[in-house]
Structure formats: C-alpha cells, structure tokens
Amino acid sequence: MVVRQPDVVAAAVEILDAYGLADLTMRRVAERLNVKAGALYWHIPNKQTLLARVADAILDQVPPPSDADWRGWLRSWASGLRATLLRHRDAAELVSSSLASELCTADIVTPASDRLTAAGLSPADARAAARALVHLTLGHVSEEQNRATLVELGALKPPADDTEADHAVGIELLLDGVASRLAD
C-alpha cells in the first residue's frame, strides 16, 4: 500500500476521534495504515507537525458563513468553529496547541479580522477582536470537551447548563464591544 500525507492525516483524525489526543501516536497511526512507524517520517517529519496537520484538517471543516452583515457573519463563523471542534474529541486542545506552536497553517483569524476591518474597525482592533473570538471559542470548547471526558469516566455528572447558549451569549457580548467601538 502506498501511503500519502493525506492518508496519514486522515488516520490520525480517526484515532483522535476514537481515542483522544493522549493516544494519538505515530506508532498508532502507522498501525492503522499497516506500515512501520518509520514510513510516516517520509510524509510527516515529527509528531508536532502531525498534530498541526490534524489541526489544519479540522479547521478546514469550518463552514464558511453566508451572512453579509458583519455581526451575523461573525456569529455564524464562531458557531461553525465551535460545532466543528465539538465533532472531534480533544480538538480544542489540539488546535490551541497547534496555533501556539505556529506549525498550524490554517489561518482562522484573518477572515474574521478582515470582516471587522471592512465593517470599520481599525486593523489592530479588528485583529484583537478576531483573536478574542477564537480564544473564547477554543476555551469554551476545551472546557466542554474536558467535562465530557470526565462525565464519560464517571467523575462528573452531565452538566445542567446549556453550553451552546453560554457560548452564544459570550459571542454576543464580545460583538457588543465591537459594535461600541464602531459607534465611536
């Protein structure tokens, strides 16, 4: 079997979804592909790069918002990012660390920043607001995913609060702050 980089990344995403980030290893990916672990290094130089490629693959799944209004577009974008992260076990932690390492090639900040600049925010404020939206969403989903793991292990009971509504309120509050800057 000929193994290509997309095969390696797809196998890694499957392992992430089934077992979580702690069990996503080069050896496990190689076993999934029926090759020796050394064969993967022709396509992916190290585990950190593999994790970044998995993060890129996940972020590529974020649906493009269709709303023309800046506020609706950002609301839809943040909601789409949240939903995409929630589809993959430990995705928020993986994406967060991959963005911090600067190995992730997906740029999730610029489209939101561009939208805010087009709405009239200064480029510096637009970038800060876009990063805040990303951080709010990553942090929110990370907490949701960690709690879900603890529920699965029997260490916690399922949460009573509506986490989707919580996230939406946080996004609205942030967008209210952006709107106040635009009104100045």
Short mmCIF file of N, CA and C in Angstrom, two decimals:
data_model
loop_
_atom_site.label_atom_id
_atom_site.label_comp_id
_atom_site.label_asym_id
_atom_site.label_seq_id
_atom_site.Cartn_x
_atom_site.Cartn_y
_atom_site.Cartn_z
N MET A 1 0.84 -1.19 0.00
CA MET A 1 0.00 0.00 0.00
C MET A 1 0.88 1.25 0.00
N VAL A 2 0.60 2.17 -0.89
CA VAL A 2 1.31 3.43 -0.94
C VAL A 2 0.62 4.39 0.03
N VAL A 3 1.40 4.98 0.92
CA VAL A 3 0.87 5.91 1.92
C VAL A 3 1.24 7.32 1.50
N ARG A 4 0.25 8.20 1.54
CA ARG A 4 0.48 9.62 1.23
C ARG A 4 0.17 10.44 2.47
N GLN A 5 0.62 11.69 2.49
CA GLN A 5 0.38 12.55 3.65
C GLN A 5 -1.11 12.66 3.99
N PRO A 6 -2.01 12.83 3.01
CA PRO A 6 -3.43 12.90 3.38
C PRO A 6 -3.92 11.62 4.08
N ASP A 7 -3.36 10.46 3.70
CA ASP A 7 -3.73 9.20 4.37
C ASP A 7 -3.29 9.22 5.83
N VAL A 8 -2.08 9.73 6.06
CA VAL A 8 -1.54 9.81 7.42
C VAL A 8 -2.42 10.73 8.27
N VAL A 9 -2.77 11.87 7.73
CA VAL A 9 -3.59 12.84 8.47
C VAL A 9 -4.98 12.27 8.73
N ALA A 10 -5.57 11.63 7.72
CA ALA A 10 -6.91 11.04 7.90
C ALA A 10 -6.89 9.95 8.98
N ALA A 11 -5.86 9.13 8.98
CA ALA A 11 -5.74 8.09 10.01
C ALA A 11 -5.58 8.73 11.39
N ALA A 12 -4.81 9.79 11.46
CA ALA A 12 -4.62 10.48 12.75
C ALA A 12 -5.92 11.09 13.25
N VAL A 13 -6.73 11.65 12.36
CA VAL A 13 -8.03 12.22 12.76
C VAL A 13 -8.93 11.09 13.29
N GLU A 14 -8.92 9.95 12.62
CA GLU A 14 -9.73 8.81 13.09
C GLU A 14 -9.31 8.38 14.49
N ILE A 15 -8.02 8.33 14.73
CA ILE A 15 -7.51 7.94 16.05
C ILE A 15 -7.88 8.99 17.09
N LEU A 16 -7.73 10.26 16.75
CA LEU A 16 -8.12 11.34 17.66
C LEU A 16 -9.59 11.18 18.05
N ASP A 17 -10.45 10.98 17.08
CA ASP A 17 -11.88 10.86 17.34
C ASP A 17 -12.21 9.64 18.20
N ALA A 18 -11.51 8.54 17.96
CA ALA A 18 -11.82 7.30 18.67
C ALA A 18 -11.20 7.24 20.07
N TYR A 19 -9.97 7.74 20.21
CA TYR A 19 -9.23 7.52 21.45
C TYR A 19 -8.81 8.79 22.18
N GLY A 20 -8.77 9.92 21.50
CA GLY A 20 -8.36 11.16 22.13
C GLY A 20 -6.91 11.50 21.86
N LEU A 21 -6.56 12.70 22.23
CA LEU A 21 -5.24 13.25 21.95
C LEU A 21 -4.12 12.47 22.62
N ALA A 22 -4.33 12.01 23.84
CA ALA A 22 -3.27 11.29 24.57
C ALA A 22 -2.86 10.01 23.85
N ASP A 23 -3.75 9.40 23.10
CA ASP A 23 -3.45 8.15 22.41
C ASP A 23 -3.12 8.34 20.93
N LEU A 24 -2.98 9.56 20.50
CA LEU A 24 -2.62 9.83 19.11
C LEU A 24 -1.10 9.81 18.99
N THR A 25 -0.56 8.67 18.57
CA THR A 25 0.88 8.49 18.45
C THR A 25 1.24 8.12 17.02
N MET A 26 2.48 8.34 16.69
CA MET A 26 2.96 7.96 15.35
C MET A 26 2.84 6.44 15.18
N ARG A 27 3.15 5.70 16.21
CA ARG A 27 3.07 4.24 16.14
C ARG A 27 1.63 3.79 15.87
N ARG A 28 0.69 4.41 16.56
CA ARG A 28 -0.72 4.03 16.37
C ARG A 28 -1.20 4.39 14.96
N VAL A 29 -0.76 5.54 14.45
CA VAL A 29 -1.12 5.93 13.08
C VAL A 29 -0.54 4.92 12.09
N ALA A 30 0.72 4.53 12.31
CA ALA A 30 1.36 3.55 11.42
C ALA A 30 0.60 2.22 11.45
N GLU A 31 0.21 1.79 12.65
CA GLU A 31 -0.56 0.54 12.75
C GLU A 31 -1.86 0.64 11.98
N ARG A 32 -2.53 1.78 12.09
CA ARG A 32 -3.80 1.99 11.38
C ARG A 32 -3.60 1.88 9.87
N LEU A 33 -2.42 2.31 9.39
CA LEU A 33 -2.12 2.30 7.96
C LEU A 33 -1.40 1.03 7.51
N ASN A 34 -1.15 0.12 8.46
CA ASN A 34 -0.43 -1.13 8.17
C ASN A 34 0.97 -0.90 7.61
N VAL A 35 1.68 0.06 8.22
CA VAL A 35 3.07 0.32 7.85
C VAL A 35 3.88 0.46 9.15
N LYS A 36 5.18 0.48 9.01
CA LYS A 36 6.05 0.71 10.16
C LYS A 36 6.08 2.21 10.45
N ALA A 37 6.25 2.56 11.72
CA ALA A 37 6.23 3.98 12.11
C ALA A 37 7.24 4.81 11.32
N GLY A 38 8.39 4.24 11.01
CA GLY A 38 9.41 4.97 10.26
C GLY A 38 8.93 5.43 8.88
N ALA A 39 7.99 4.69 8.29
CA ALA A 39 7.47 5.06 6.97
C ALA A 39 6.73 6.39 7.00
N LEU A 40 6.18 6.75 8.17
CA LEU A 40 5.44 8.01 8.27
C LEU A 40 6.34 9.22 8.14
N TYR A 41 7.60 9.07 8.53
CA TYR A 41 8.51 10.21 8.55
C TYR A 41 8.91 10.69 7.15
N TRP A 42 8.55 9.94 6.13
CA TRP A 42 8.72 10.42 4.76
C TRP A 42 7.70 11.52 4.46
N HIS A 43 6.60 11.46 5.19
CA HIS A 43 5.48 12.38 4.93
C HIS A 43 5.30 13.44 6.00
N ILE A 44 5.64 13.11 7.24
CA ILE A 44 5.46 14.00 8.38
C ILE A 44 6.75 13.93 9.20
N PRO A 45 7.48 15.03 9.34
CA PRO A 45 8.80 14.97 9.99
C PRO A 45 8.80 14.62 11.49
N ASN A 46 7.70 14.93 12.20
CA ASN A 46 7.66 14.66 13.64
C ASN A 46 6.21 14.73 14.13
N LYS A 47 6.01 14.37 15.38
CA LYS A 47 4.66 14.32 15.93
C LYS A 47 4.02 15.70 15.99
N GLN A 48 4.78 16.72 16.35
CA GLN A 48 4.21 18.08 16.43
C GLN A 48 3.66 18.52 15.08
N THR A 49 4.37 18.18 14.02
CA THR A 49 3.89 18.52 12.68
C THR A 49 2.64 17.71 12.35
N LEU A 50 2.62 16.45 12.75
CA LEU A 50 1.41 15.65 12.54
C LEU A 50 0.22 16.29 13.24
N LEU A 51 0.41 16.69 14.50
CA LEU A 51 -0.68 17.32 15.24
C LEU A 51 -1.15 18.60 14.55
N ALA A 52 -0.21 19.37 14.03
CA ALA A 52 -0.57 20.60 13.32
C ALA A 52 -1.35 20.29 12.03
N ARG A 53 -0.95 19.23 11.31
CA ARG A 53 -1.68 18.85 10.09
C ARG A 53 -3.09 18.39 10.45
N VAL A 54 -3.24 17.70 11.59
CA VAL A 54 -4.57 17.29 12.04
C VAL A 54 -5.40 18.53 12.38
N ALA A 55 -4.79 19.49 13.07
CA ALA A 55 -5.48 20.74 13.38
C ALA A 55 -5.92 21.44 12.09
N ASP A 56 -5.03 21.49 11.10
CA ASP A 56 -5.38 22.09 9.82
C ASP A 56 -6.59 21.38 9.19
N ALA A 57 -6.56 20.04 9.24
CA ALA A 57 -7.66 19.26 8.65
C ALA A 57 -8.98 19.56 9.36
N ILE A 58 -8.94 19.70 10.66
CA ILE A 58 -10.14 20.02 11.42
C ILE A 58 -10.62 21.42 11.08
N LEU A 59 -9.71 22.38 11.07
CA LEU A 59 -10.10 23.77 10.79
C LEU A 59 -10.59 23.95 9.35
N ASP A 60 -10.13 23.11 8.44
CA ASP A 60 -10.63 23.17 7.06
C ASP A 60 -12.10 22.80 6.97
N GLN A 61 -12.64 22.17 8.02
CA GLN A 61 -14.04 21.75 8.02
C GLN A 61 -14.99 22.84 8.51
N VAL A 62 -14.46 23.96 9.00
CA VAL A 62 -15.32 25.05 9.49
C VAL A 62 -16.10 25.60 8.29
N PRO A 63 -17.42 25.59 8.38
CA PRO A 63 -18.21 26.06 7.24
C PRO A 63 -18.08 27.57 7.04
N PRO A 64 -18.03 28.01 5.79
CA PRO A 64 -17.96 29.45 5.55
C PRO A 64 -19.30 30.11 5.86
N PRO A 65 -19.29 31.20 6.62
CA PRO A 65 -20.54 31.90 6.92
C PRO A 65 -21.11 32.54 5.65
N SER A 66 -22.42 32.63 5.60
CA SER A 66 -23.05 33.20 4.41
C SER A 66 -23.65 34.58 4.66
N ASP A 67 -23.79 34.97 5.91
CA ASP A 67 -24.42 36.24 6.25
C ASP A 67 -23.56 37.41 5.79
N ALA A 68 -24.15 38.40 5.16
CA ALA A 68 -23.40 39.55 4.66
C ALA A 68 -23.11 40.57 5.75
N ASP A 69 -23.97 40.67 6.74
CA ASP A 69 -23.79 41.59 7.85
C ASP A 69 -22.61 41.13 8.70
N TRP A 70 -21.74 42.07 9.11
CA TRP A 70 -20.53 41.69 9.85
C TRP A 70 -20.87 40.93 11.12
N ARG A 71 -21.89 41.36 11.83
CA ARG A 71 -22.24 40.74 13.11
C ARG A 71 -22.78 39.33 12.89
N GLY A 72 -23.68 39.16 11.95
CA GLY A 72 -24.21 37.84 11.62
C GLY A 72 -23.14 36.90 11.11
N TRP A 73 -22.24 37.46 10.29
CA TRP A 73 -21.14 36.65 9.74
C TRP A 73 -20.27 36.13 10.88
N LEU A 74 -19.88 37.00 11.82
CA LEU A 74 -19.02 36.58 12.92
C LEU A 74 -19.74 35.62 13.87
N ARG A 75 -21.00 35.84 14.10
CA ARG A 75 -21.80 34.94 14.94
C ARG A 75 -21.82 33.54 14.30
N SER A 76 -22.10 33.51 13.01
CA SER A 76 -22.16 32.24 12.28
C SER A 76 -20.78 31.56 12.24
N TRP A 77 -19.76 32.36 12.04
CA TRP A 77 -18.39 31.85 11.97
C TRP A 77 -17.98 31.22 13.31
N ALA A 78 -18.22 31.90 14.42
CA ALA A 78 -17.88 31.38 15.74
C ALA A 78 -18.68 30.12 16.06
N SER A 79 -19.95 30.12 15.68
CA SER A 79 -20.80 28.96 15.91
C SER A 79 -20.31 27.77 15.08
N GLY A 80 -19.91 28.04 13.84
CA GLY A 80 -19.37 26.98 12.97
C GLY A 80 -18.06 26.43 13.49
N LEU A 81 -17.20 27.31 14.01
CA LEU A 81 -15.94 26.88 14.60
C LEU A 81 -16.22 25.98 15.80
N ARG A 82 -17.13 26.40 16.66
CA ARG A 82 -17.48 25.61 17.84
C ARG A 82 -18.00 24.23 17.44
N ALA A 83 -18.94 24.19 16.51
CA ALA A 83 -19.53 22.92 16.08
C ALA A 83 -18.47 22.00 15.48
N THR A 84 -17.58 22.56 14.70
CA THR A 84 -16.52 21.75 14.08
C THR A 84 -15.60 21.17 15.14
N LEU A 85 -15.19 21.98 16.09
CA LEU A 85 -14.32 21.49 17.16
C LEU A 85 -15.00 20.39 17.97
N LEU A 86 -16.28 20.56 18.23
CA LEU A 86 -17.01 19.57 19.03
C LEU A 86 -17.18 18.23 18.32
N ARG A 87 -17.05 18.21 17.01
CA ARG A 87 -17.16 16.95 16.27
C ARG A 87 -15.94 16.06 16.44
N HIS A 88 -14.85 16.63 16.97
CA HIS A 88 -13.60 15.87 17.10
C HIS A 88 -13.12 15.91 18.54
N ARG A 89 -12.96 14.75 19.11
CA ARG A 89 -12.52 14.62 20.50
C ARG A 89 -11.21 15.37 20.72
N ASP A 90 -11.15 16.15 21.78
CA ASP A 90 -9.95 16.90 22.18
C ASP A 90 -9.49 17.92 21.13
N ALA A 91 -10.37 18.29 20.21
CA ALA A 91 -9.97 19.18 19.12
C ALA A 91 -9.56 20.56 19.60
N ALA A 92 -10.25 21.09 20.61
CA ALA A 92 -9.91 22.44 21.07
C ALA A 92 -8.49 22.47 21.64
N GLU A 93 -8.13 21.47 22.42
CA GLU A 93 -6.77 21.40 22.97
C GLU A 93 -5.75 21.24 21.85
N LEU A 94 -6.04 20.38 20.90
CA LEU A 94 -5.14 20.15 19.78
C LEU A 94 -4.95 21.40 18.94
N VAL A 95 -6.04 22.06 18.58
CA VAL A 95 -5.96 23.27 17.76
C VAL A 95 -5.25 24.38 18.52
N SER A 96 -5.58 24.55 19.78
CA SER A 96 -4.94 25.59 20.59
C SER A 96 -3.43 25.41 20.64
N SER A 97 -2.97 24.20 20.91
CA SER A 97 -1.53 23.97 20.99
C SER A 97 -0.86 24.09 19.62
N SER A 98 -1.56 23.69 18.58
CA SER A 98 -1.00 23.80 17.23
C SER A 98 -0.89 25.26 16.79
N LEU A 99 -1.88 26.07 17.16
CA LEU A 99 -1.79 27.50 16.85
C LEU A 99 -0.65 28.14 17.63
N ALA A 100 -0.50 27.76 18.90
CA ALA A 100 0.58 28.32 19.73
C ALA A 100 1.96 27.94 19.20
N SER A 101 2.09 26.74 18.67
CA SER A 101 3.38 26.28 18.15
C SER A 101 3.74 26.93 16.81
N GLU A 102 2.76 27.58 16.20
CA GLU A 102 2.90 28.21 14.89
C GLU A 102 3.21 27.21 13.77
N LEU A 103 2.90 25.93 14.02
CA LEU A 103 3.04 24.91 12.98
C LEU A 103 1.76 24.76 12.16
N CYS A 104 0.67 25.21 12.73
CA CYS A 104 -0.63 25.14 12.06
C CYS A 104 -0.63 26.13 10.89
N THR A 105 -1.02 25.67 9.73
CA THR A 105 -1.03 26.56 8.57
C THR A 105 -2.40 27.21 8.34
N ALA A 106 -3.43 26.66 8.95
CA ALA A 106 -4.77 27.24 8.81
C ALA A 106 -4.80 28.59 9.51
N ASP A 107 -5.32 29.57 8.83
CA ASP A 107 -5.42 30.92 9.40
C ASP A 107 -6.88 31.21 9.69
N ILE A 108 -7.25 31.04 10.94
CA ILE A 108 -8.65 31.25 11.30
C ILE A 108 -8.91 32.67 11.79
N VAL A 109 -7.87 33.45 11.99
CA VAL A 109 -8.04 34.81 12.50
C VAL A 109 -8.27 35.81 11.37
N THR A 110 -7.54 35.69 10.28
CA THR A 110 -7.58 36.70 9.22
C THR A 110 -8.97 36.90 8.61
N PRO A 111 -9.72 35.85 8.28
CA PRO A 111 -11.06 36.11 7.70
C PRO A 111 -11.95 36.94 8.63
N ALA A 112 -11.93 36.65 9.92
CA ALA A 112 -12.74 37.42 10.87
C ALA A 112 -12.19 38.83 11.01
N SER A 113 -10.88 38.95 11.06
CA SER A 113 -10.24 40.26 11.16
C SER A 113 -10.57 41.11 9.93
N ASP A 114 -10.50 40.51 8.76
CA ASP A 114 -10.83 41.23 7.52
C ASP A 114 -12.28 41.71 7.53
N ARG A 115 -13.16 40.86 8.05
CA ARG A 115 -14.58 41.22 8.11
C ARG A 115 -14.78 42.43 9.03
N LEU A 116 -14.07 42.43 10.15
CA LEU A 116 -14.18 43.53 11.10
C LEU A 116 -13.55 44.81 10.56
N THR A 117 -12.45 44.69 9.84
CA THR A 117 -11.82 45.86 9.23
C THR A 117 -12.77 46.46 8.18
N ALA A 118 -13.40 45.60 7.39
CA ALA A 118 -14.35 46.06 6.38
C ALA A 118 -15.55 46.76 7.03
N ALA A 119 -15.88 46.36 8.25
CA ALA A 119 -17.00 46.99 8.97
C ALA A 119 -16.61 48.35 9.55
N GLY A 120 -15.30 48.66 9.56
CA GLY A 120 -14.87 49.97 10.04
C GLY A 120 -13.97 49.96 11.26
N LEU A 121 -13.63 48.81 11.76
CA LEU A 121 -12.72 48.72 12.91
C LEU A 121 -11.28 48.92 12.42
N SER A 122 -10.44 49.50 13.23
CA SER A 122 -9.04 49.65 12.84
C SER A 122 -8.43 48.26 12.68
N PRO A 123 -7.43 48.10 11.83
CA PRO A 123 -6.82 46.78 11.66
C PRO A 123 -6.32 46.16 12.97
N ALA A 124 -5.74 46.97 13.85
CA ALA A 124 -5.25 46.45 15.12
C ALA A 124 -6.40 45.96 16.00
N ASP A 125 -7.47 46.76 16.09
CA ASP A 125 -8.62 46.35 16.89
C ASP A 125 -9.32 45.15 16.27
N ALA A 126 -9.39 45.13 14.94
CA ALA A 126 -10.04 44.01 14.25
C ALA A 126 -9.29 42.70 14.53
N ARG A 127 -7.98 42.75 14.47
CA ARG A 127 -7.18 41.54 14.74
C ARG A 127 -7.35 41.11 16.20
N ALA A 128 -7.34 42.05 17.12
CA ALA A 128 -7.51 41.72 18.54
C ALA A 128 -8.89 41.12 18.79
N ALA A 129 -9.92 41.68 18.18
CA ALA A 129 -11.27 41.17 18.36
C ALA A 129 -11.42 39.77 17.75
N ALA A 130 -10.83 39.57 16.58
CA ALA A 130 -10.89 38.25 15.94
C ALA A 130 -10.19 37.21 16.80
N ARG A 131 -9.03 37.55 17.33
CA ARG A 131 -8.30 36.62 18.22
C ARG A 131 -9.11 36.35 19.49
N ALA A 132 -9.79 37.36 20.01
CA ALA A 132 -10.62 37.16 21.20
C ALA A 132 -11.77 36.19 20.90
N LEU A 133 -12.36 36.30 19.72
CA LEU A 133 -13.42 35.36 19.32
C LEU A 133 -12.88 33.93 19.24
N VAL A 134 -11.70 33.78 18.66
CA VAL A 134 -11.07 32.46 18.57
C VAL A 134 -10.78 31.92 19.96
N HIS A 135 -10.18 32.75 20.81
CA HIS A 135 -9.82 32.31 22.16
C HIS A 135 -11.06 31.96 22.99
N LEU A 136 -12.10 32.77 22.87
CA LEU A 136 -13.35 32.48 23.57
C LEU A 136 -13.88 31.11 23.15
N THR A 137 -13.89 30.87 21.86
CA THR A 137 -14.44 29.62 21.34
C THR A 137 -13.56 28.43 21.72
N LEU A 138 -12.25 28.57 21.56
CA LEU A 138 -11.35 27.47 21.93
C LEU A 138 -11.45 27.15 23.43
N GLY A 139 -11.47 28.18 24.25
CA GLY A 139 -11.57 27.96 25.69
C GLY A 139 -12.88 27.33 26.09
N HIS A 140 -13.95 27.80 25.47
CA HIS A 140 -15.28 27.26 25.78
C HIS A 140 -15.36 25.79 25.40
N VAL A 141 -14.91 25.48 24.19
CA VAL A 141 -14.98 24.09 23.71
C VAL A 141 -14.03 23.20 24.51
N SER A 142 -12.87 23.72 24.86
CA SER A 142 -11.93 22.94 25.66
C SER A 142 -12.57 22.52 26.98
N GLU A 143 -13.24 23.46 27.64
CA GLU A 143 -13.93 23.13 28.88
C GLU A 143 -15.04 22.10 28.64
N GLU A 144 -15.80 22.27 27.57
CA GLU A 144 -16.86 21.31 27.24
C GLU A 144 -16.29 19.92 27.01
N GLN A 145 -15.19 19.86 26.26
CA GLN A 145 -14.62 18.56 25.93
C GLN A 145 -13.98 17.91 27.16
N ASN A 146 -13.33 18.70 28.00
CA ASN A 146 -12.76 18.15 29.23
C ASN A 146 -13.87 17.63 30.15
N ARG A 147 -14.94 18.38 30.26
CA ARG A 147 -16.07 17.95 31.09
C ARG A 147 -16.69 16.67 30.52
N ALA A 148 -16.82 16.59 29.21
CA ALA A 148 -17.39 15.39 28.59
C ALA A 148 -16.53 14.16 28.89
N THR A 149 -15.22 14.33 28.88
CA THR A 149 -14.33 13.21 29.22
C THR A 149 -14.54 12.78 30.66
N LEU A 150 -14.67 13.75 31.56
CA LEU A 150 -14.88 13.43 32.98
C LEU A 150 -16.24 12.77 33.20
N VAL A 151 -17.25 13.17 32.45
CA VAL A 151 -18.56 12.53 32.52
C VAL A 151 -18.44 11.09 32.03
N GLU A 152 -17.73 10.90 30.92
CA GLU A 152 -17.52 9.57 30.35
C GLU A 152 -16.81 8.64 31.34
N LEU A 153 -15.89 9.19 32.11
CA LEU A 153 -15.15 8.41 33.10
C LEU A 153 -15.93 8.21 34.40
N GLY A 154 -17.07 8.86 34.52
CA GLY A 154 -17.89 8.74 35.71
C GLY A 154 -17.47 9.66 36.84
N ALA A 155 -16.57 10.58 36.57
CA ALA A 155 -16.09 11.50 37.61
C ALA A 155 -17.00 12.71 37.80
N LEU A 156 -17.84 12.99 36.83
CA LEU A 156 -18.79 14.11 36.91
C LEU A 156 -20.14 13.66 36.37
N LYS A 157 -21.17 14.38 36.78
CA LYS A 157 -22.48 14.18 36.19
C LYS A 157 -22.59 15.09 34.98
N PRO A 158 -23.45 14.76 34.01
CA PRO A 158 -23.62 15.64 32.86
C PRO A 158 -24.02 17.05 33.31
N PRO A 159 -23.50 18.07 32.64
CA PRO A 159 -23.81 19.45 33.05
C PRO A 159 -25.28 19.78 32.83
N ALA A 160 -25.79 20.62 33.72
CA ALA A 160 -27.19 21.04 33.61
C ALA A 160 -27.33 22.28 32.74
N ASP A 161 -26.23 23.03 32.56
CA ASP A 161 -26.31 24.28 31.80
C ASP A 161 -26.27 24.00 30.30
N ASP A 162 -26.76 24.96 29.54
CA ASP A 162 -26.78 24.88 28.09
C ASP A 162 -25.50 25.52 27.56
N THR A 163 -24.53 24.71 27.22
CA THR A 163 -23.22 25.24 26.82
C THR A 163 -23.27 25.97 25.49
N GLU A 164 -24.16 25.56 24.60
CA GLU A 164 -24.28 26.26 23.32
C GLU A 164 -24.82 27.67 23.54
N ALA A 165 -25.81 27.80 24.41
CA ALA A 165 -26.36 29.12 24.72
C ALA A 165 -25.33 29.98 25.44
N ASP A 166 -24.57 29.37 26.32
CA ASP A 166 -23.49 30.08 27.02
C ASP A 166 -22.49 30.67 26.04
N HIS A 167 -22.09 29.86 25.09
CA HIS A 167 -21.13 30.31 24.07
C HIS A 167 -21.74 31.46 23.26
N ALA A 168 -22.99 31.31 22.88
CA ALA A 168 -23.66 32.34 22.08
C ALA A 168 -23.73 33.67 22.83
N VAL A 169 -24.01 33.62 24.13
CA VAL A 169 -24.06 34.85 24.93
C VAL A 169 -22.66 35.49 24.98
N GLY A 170 -21.64 34.69 25.19
CA GLY A 170 -20.28 35.22 25.21
C GLY A 170 -19.91 35.90 23.90
N ILE A 171 -20.29 35.28 22.79
CA ILE A 171 -20.03 35.87 21.47
C ILE A 171 -20.78 37.18 21.33
N GLU A 172 -22.05 37.21 21.73
CA GLU A 172 -22.84 38.45 21.63
C GLU A 172 -22.23 39.57 22.46
N LEU A 173 -21.75 39.24 23.66
CA LEU A 173 -21.13 40.26 24.50
C LEU A 173 -19.87 40.82 23.82
N LEU A 174 -19.09 39.95 23.24
CA LEU A 174 -17.89 40.41 22.54
C LEU A 174 -18.27 41.27 21.33
N LEU A 175 -19.28 40.83 20.60
CA LEU A 175 -19.72 41.60 19.43
C LEU A 175 -20.32 42.94 19.85
N ASP A 176 -20.97 43.00 21.01
CA ASP A 176 -21.45 44.28 21.54
C ASP A 176 -20.29 45.25 21.76
N GLY A 177 -19.18 44.73 22.27
CA GLY A 177 -17.99 45.55 22.47
C GLY A 177 -17.45 46.05 21.14
N VAL A 178 -17.45 45.21 20.13
CA VAL A 178 -17.00 45.62 18.79
C VAL A 178 -17.94 46.71 18.27
N ALA A 179 -19.24 46.50 18.42
CA ALA A 179 -20.22 47.49 17.94
C ALA A 179 -20.01 48.84 18.61
N SER A 180 -19.67 48.82 19.90
CA SER A 180 -19.44 50.10 20.58
C SER A 180 -18.21 50.80 20.05
N ARG A 181 -17.19 50.06 19.64
CA ARG A 181 -16.00 50.65 19.02
C ARG A 181 -16.35 51.25 17.65
N LEU A 182 -17.23 50.55 16.94
CA LEU A 182 -17.63 51.05 15.62
C LEU A 182 -18.47 52.31 15.73
N ALA A 183 -19.19 52.45 16.83
CA ALA A 183 -20.06 53.63 17.02
C ALA A 183 -19.26 54.87 17.40
N ASP A 184 -18.05 54.67 17.93
CA ASP A 184 -17.22 55.83 18.36
C ASP A 184 -16.77 56.67 17.19
#
